[in-house]
PDB file of C-alpha atoms in Angstrom:
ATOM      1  CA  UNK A  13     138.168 114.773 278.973  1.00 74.00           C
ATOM      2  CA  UNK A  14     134.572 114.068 279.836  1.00 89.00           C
ATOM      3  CA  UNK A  15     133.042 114.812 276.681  1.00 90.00           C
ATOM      4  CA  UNK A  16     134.558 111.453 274.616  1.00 91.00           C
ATOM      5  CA  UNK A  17     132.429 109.224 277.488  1.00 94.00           C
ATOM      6  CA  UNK A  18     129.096 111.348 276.973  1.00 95.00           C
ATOM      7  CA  UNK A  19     129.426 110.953 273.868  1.00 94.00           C
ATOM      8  CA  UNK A  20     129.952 107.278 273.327  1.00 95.00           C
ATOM      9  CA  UNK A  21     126.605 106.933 275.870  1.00 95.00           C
ATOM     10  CA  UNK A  22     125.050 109.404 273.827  1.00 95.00           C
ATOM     11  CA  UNK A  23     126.004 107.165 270.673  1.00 94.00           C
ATOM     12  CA  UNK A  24     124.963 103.948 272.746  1.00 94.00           C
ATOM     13  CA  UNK A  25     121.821 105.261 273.871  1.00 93.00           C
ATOM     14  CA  UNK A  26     120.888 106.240 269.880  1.00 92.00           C
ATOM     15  CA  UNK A  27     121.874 102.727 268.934  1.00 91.00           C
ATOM     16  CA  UNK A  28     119.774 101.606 271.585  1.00 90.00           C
ATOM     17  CA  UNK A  29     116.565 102.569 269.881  1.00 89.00           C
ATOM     18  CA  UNK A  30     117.326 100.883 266.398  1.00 87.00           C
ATOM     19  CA  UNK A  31     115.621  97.467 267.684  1.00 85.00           C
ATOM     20  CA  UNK A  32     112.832  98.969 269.350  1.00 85.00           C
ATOM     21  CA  UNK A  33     112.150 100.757 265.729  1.00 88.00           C
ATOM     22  CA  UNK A  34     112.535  97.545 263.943  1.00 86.00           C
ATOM     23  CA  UNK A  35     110.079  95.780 266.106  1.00 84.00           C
ATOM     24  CA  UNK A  36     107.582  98.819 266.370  1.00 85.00           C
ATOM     25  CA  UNK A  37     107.583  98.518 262.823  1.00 87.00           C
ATOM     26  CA  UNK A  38     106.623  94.843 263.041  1.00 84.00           C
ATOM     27  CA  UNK A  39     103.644  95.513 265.311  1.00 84.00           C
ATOM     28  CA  UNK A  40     105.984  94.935 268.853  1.00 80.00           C
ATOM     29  CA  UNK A  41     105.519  98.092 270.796  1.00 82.00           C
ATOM     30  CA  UNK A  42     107.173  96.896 274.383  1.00 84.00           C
ATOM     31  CA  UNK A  43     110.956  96.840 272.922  1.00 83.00           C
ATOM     32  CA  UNK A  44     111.583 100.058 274.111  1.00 85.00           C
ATOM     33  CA  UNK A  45     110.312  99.502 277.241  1.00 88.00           C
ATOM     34  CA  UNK A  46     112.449  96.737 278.141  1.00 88.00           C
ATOM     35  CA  UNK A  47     115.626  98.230 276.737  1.00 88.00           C
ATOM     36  CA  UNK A  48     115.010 101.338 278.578  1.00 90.00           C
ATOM     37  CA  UNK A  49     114.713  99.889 281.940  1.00 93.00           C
ATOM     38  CA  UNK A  50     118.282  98.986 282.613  1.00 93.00           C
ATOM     39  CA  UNK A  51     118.733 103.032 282.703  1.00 91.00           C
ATOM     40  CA  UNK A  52     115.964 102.949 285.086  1.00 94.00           C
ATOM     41  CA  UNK A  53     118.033 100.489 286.843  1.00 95.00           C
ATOM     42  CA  UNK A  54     120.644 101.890 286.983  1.00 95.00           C
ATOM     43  CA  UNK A  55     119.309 104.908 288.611  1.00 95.00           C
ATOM     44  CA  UNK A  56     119.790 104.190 292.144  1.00 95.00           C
ATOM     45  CA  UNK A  57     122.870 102.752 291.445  1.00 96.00           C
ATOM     46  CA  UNK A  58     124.210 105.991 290.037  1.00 94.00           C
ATOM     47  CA  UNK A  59     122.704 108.083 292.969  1.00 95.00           C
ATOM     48  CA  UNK A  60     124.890 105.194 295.604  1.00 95.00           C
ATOM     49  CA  UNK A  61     128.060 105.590 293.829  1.00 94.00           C
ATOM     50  CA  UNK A  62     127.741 109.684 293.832  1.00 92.00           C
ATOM     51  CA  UNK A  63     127.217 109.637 297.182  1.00 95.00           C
ATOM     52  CA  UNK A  64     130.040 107.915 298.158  1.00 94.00           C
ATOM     53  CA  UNK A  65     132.503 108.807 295.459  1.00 92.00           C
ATOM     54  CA  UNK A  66     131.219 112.163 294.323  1.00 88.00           C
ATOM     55  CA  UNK A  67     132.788 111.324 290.452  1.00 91.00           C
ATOM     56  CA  UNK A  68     130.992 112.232 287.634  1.00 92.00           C
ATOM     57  CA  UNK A  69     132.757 109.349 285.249  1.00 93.00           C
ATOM     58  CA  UNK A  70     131.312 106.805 287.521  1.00 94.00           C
ATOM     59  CA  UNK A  71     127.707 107.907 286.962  1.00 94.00           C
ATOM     60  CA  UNK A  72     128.714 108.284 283.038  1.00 95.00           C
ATOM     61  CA  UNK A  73     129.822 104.171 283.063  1.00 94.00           C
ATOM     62  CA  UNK A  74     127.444 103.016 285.443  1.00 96.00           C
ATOM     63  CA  UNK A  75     124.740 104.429 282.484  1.00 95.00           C
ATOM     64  CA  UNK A  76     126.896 103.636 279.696  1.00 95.00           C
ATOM     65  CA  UNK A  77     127.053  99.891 281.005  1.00 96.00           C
ATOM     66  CA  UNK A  78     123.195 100.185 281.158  1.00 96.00           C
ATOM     67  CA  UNK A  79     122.635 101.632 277.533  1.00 95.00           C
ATOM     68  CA  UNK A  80     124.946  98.715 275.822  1.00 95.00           C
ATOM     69  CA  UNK A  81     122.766  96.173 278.302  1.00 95.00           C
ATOM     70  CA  UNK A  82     119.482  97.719 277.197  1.00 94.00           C
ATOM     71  CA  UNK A  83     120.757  97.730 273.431  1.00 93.00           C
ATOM     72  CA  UNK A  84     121.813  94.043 273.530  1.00 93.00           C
ATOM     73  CA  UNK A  85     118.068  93.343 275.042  1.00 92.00           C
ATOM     74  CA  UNK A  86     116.725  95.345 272.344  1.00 90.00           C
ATOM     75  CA  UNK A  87     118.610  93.892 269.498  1.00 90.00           C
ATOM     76  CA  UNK A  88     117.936  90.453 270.872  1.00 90.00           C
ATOM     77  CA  UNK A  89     113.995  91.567 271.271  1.00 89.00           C
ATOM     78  CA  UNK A  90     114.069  92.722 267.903  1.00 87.00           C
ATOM     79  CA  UNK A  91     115.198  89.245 266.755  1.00 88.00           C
ATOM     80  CA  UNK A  92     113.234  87.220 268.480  1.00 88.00           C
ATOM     81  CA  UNK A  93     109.823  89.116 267.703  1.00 85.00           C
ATOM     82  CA  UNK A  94     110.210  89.736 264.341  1.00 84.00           C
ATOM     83  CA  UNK A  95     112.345  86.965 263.420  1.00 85.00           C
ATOM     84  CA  UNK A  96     115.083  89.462 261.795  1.00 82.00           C
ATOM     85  CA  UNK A  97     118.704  87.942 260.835  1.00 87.00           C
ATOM     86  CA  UNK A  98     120.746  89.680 263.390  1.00 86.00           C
ATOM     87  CA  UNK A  99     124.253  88.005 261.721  1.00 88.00           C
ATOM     88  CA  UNK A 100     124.790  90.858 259.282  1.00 87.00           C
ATOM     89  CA  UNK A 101     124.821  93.467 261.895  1.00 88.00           C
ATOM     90  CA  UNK A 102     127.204  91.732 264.029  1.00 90.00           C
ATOM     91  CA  UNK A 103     130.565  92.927 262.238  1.00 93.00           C
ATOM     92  CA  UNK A 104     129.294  96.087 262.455  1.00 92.00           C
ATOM     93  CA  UNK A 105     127.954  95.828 265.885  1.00 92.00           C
ATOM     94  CA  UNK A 106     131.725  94.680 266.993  1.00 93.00           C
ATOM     95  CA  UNK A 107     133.852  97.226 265.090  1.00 93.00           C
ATOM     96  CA  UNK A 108     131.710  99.893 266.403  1.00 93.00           C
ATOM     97  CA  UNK A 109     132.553  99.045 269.892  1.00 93.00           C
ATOM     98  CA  UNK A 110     135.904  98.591 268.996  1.00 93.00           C
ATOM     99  CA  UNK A 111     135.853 101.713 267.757  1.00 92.00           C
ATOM    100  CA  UNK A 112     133.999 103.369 270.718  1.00 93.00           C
ATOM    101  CA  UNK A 113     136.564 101.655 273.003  1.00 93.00           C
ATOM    102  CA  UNK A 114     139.751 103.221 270.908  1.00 91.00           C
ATOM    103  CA  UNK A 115     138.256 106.550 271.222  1.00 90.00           C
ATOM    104  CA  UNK A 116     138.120 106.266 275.056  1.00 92.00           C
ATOM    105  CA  UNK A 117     141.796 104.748 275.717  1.00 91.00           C
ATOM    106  CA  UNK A 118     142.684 107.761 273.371  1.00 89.00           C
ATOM    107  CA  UNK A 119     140.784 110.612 275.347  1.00 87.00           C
ATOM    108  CA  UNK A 120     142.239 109.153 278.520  1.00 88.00           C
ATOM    109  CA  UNK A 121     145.817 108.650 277.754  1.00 88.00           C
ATOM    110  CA  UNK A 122     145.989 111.876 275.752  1.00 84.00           C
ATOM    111  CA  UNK A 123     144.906 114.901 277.615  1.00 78.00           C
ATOM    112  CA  UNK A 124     143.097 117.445 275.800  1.00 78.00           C
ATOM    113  CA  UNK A 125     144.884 120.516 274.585  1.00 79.00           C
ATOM    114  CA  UNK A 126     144.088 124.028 274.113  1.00 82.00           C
ATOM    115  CA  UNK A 127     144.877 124.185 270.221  1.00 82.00           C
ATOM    116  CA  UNK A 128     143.469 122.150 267.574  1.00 78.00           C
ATOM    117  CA  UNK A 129     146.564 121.110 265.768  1.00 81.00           C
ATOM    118  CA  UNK A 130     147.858 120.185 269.299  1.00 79.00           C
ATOM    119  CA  UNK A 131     145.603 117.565 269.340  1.00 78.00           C
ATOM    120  CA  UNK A 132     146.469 115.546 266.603  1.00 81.00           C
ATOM    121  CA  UNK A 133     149.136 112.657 266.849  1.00 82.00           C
ATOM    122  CA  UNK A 134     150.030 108.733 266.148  1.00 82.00           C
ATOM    123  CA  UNK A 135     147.042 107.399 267.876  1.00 81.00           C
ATOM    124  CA  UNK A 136     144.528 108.866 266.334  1.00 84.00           C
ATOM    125  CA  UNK A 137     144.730 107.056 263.460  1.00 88.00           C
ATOM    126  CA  UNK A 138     143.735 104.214 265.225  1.00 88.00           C
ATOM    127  CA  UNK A 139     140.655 106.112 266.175  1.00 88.00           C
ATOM    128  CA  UNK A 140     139.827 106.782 262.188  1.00 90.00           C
ATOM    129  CA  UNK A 141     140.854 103.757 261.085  1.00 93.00           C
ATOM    130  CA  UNK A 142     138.715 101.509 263.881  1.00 92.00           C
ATOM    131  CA  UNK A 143     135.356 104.378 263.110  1.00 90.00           C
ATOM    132  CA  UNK A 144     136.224 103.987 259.494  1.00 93.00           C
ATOM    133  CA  UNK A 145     136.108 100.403 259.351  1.00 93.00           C
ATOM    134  CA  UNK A 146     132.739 100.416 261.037  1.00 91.00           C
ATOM    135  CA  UNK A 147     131.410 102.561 259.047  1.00 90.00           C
ATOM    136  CA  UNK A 148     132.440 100.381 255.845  1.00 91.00           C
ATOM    137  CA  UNK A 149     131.062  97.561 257.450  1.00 92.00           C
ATOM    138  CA  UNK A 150     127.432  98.576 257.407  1.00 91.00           C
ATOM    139  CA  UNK A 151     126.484  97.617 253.971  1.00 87.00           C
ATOM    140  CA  UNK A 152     122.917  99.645 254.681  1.00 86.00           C
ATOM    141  CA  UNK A 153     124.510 102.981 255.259  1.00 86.00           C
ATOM    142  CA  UNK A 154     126.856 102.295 251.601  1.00 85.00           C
ATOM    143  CA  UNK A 155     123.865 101.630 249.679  1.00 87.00           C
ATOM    144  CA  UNK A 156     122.216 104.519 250.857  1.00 88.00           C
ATOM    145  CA  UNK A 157     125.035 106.990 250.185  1.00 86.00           C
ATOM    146  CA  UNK A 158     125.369 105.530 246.813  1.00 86.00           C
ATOM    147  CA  UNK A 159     122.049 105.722 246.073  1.00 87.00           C
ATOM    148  CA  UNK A 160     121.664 109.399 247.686  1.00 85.00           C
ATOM    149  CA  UNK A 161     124.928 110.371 246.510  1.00 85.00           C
ATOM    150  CA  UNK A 162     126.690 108.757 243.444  1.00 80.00           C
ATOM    151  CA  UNK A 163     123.638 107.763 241.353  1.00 70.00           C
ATOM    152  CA  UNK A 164     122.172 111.507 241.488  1.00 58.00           C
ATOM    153  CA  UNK A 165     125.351 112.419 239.483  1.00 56.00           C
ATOM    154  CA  UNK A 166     124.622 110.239 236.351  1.00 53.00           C
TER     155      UNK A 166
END
């Protein structure tokens, strides 16, 4: 059960660096700075709630909660410094949370199992369709698997 959490942070904290690229591009080196210091942050508050709770999943949404903070600073960084559109990455920005957030209710109402085909059922389709629909969303990534992918063909 603990790996769907990591892995959200994990997906949060790769996010996370896609402003600070943007604006190192642009000449803005102190993005990543600023969007890595809620983790920082969020340090001593991890080490307080171990101590008095002793629960791993507490550290893993105390950080979580500080990756999606640092990526909204760095998105909103990103903006600001390089004066990039941020409105067609919202839609994506949403249904990938959604999606995130579909895949956690899932992994905590449904417990894993020991065999594959055990694990499949109903709600997992909300899982594909929600990940599915963000990954449709991101008109970048389709033009770069059609490019990469279709046009090669021809």
């Amino acid at each position: 059960p603990i790996l769907v959490p990591i892995t959200v942070l994990q997906a949060v904290r790769v996010a996370k660096t896609g402003g600070a690229v943007v604006a190192l591009a642009k000449g803005q080196s102190g993005n990543a700075m600023a969007a890595n210091l809620f983790r920082v942050l969020s340090l001593p508050i991890s080490w307080w709630a171990v101590i008095r709770t002793g629960d791993v999943y507490v550290i893993i949404w105390i950080s979580t909660v500080a990756e999606v903070m640092g990526y909204l600073v760095s998105a909103l960084l990103a903006s600001r410094r390089t004066g990039l559109n941020m409105t067609p990455l919202l839609l994506p920005a949403v249904l990938t949370a959604l999606a995130f957030s579909t895949a956690l209710i899932d992994a905590h109402v449904y417990a894993p199992r020991r065999h594959l085909l055990d694990q499949i059922h109903i709600a997992q389709w909300a899982v594909v369709l929600t990940c599915l629909a963000a990954l449709v969303s991101m008109s970048g990534l389709r033009g770069y698997l059609v490019r990469r992918f279709w046009r090669k063909s021809d």
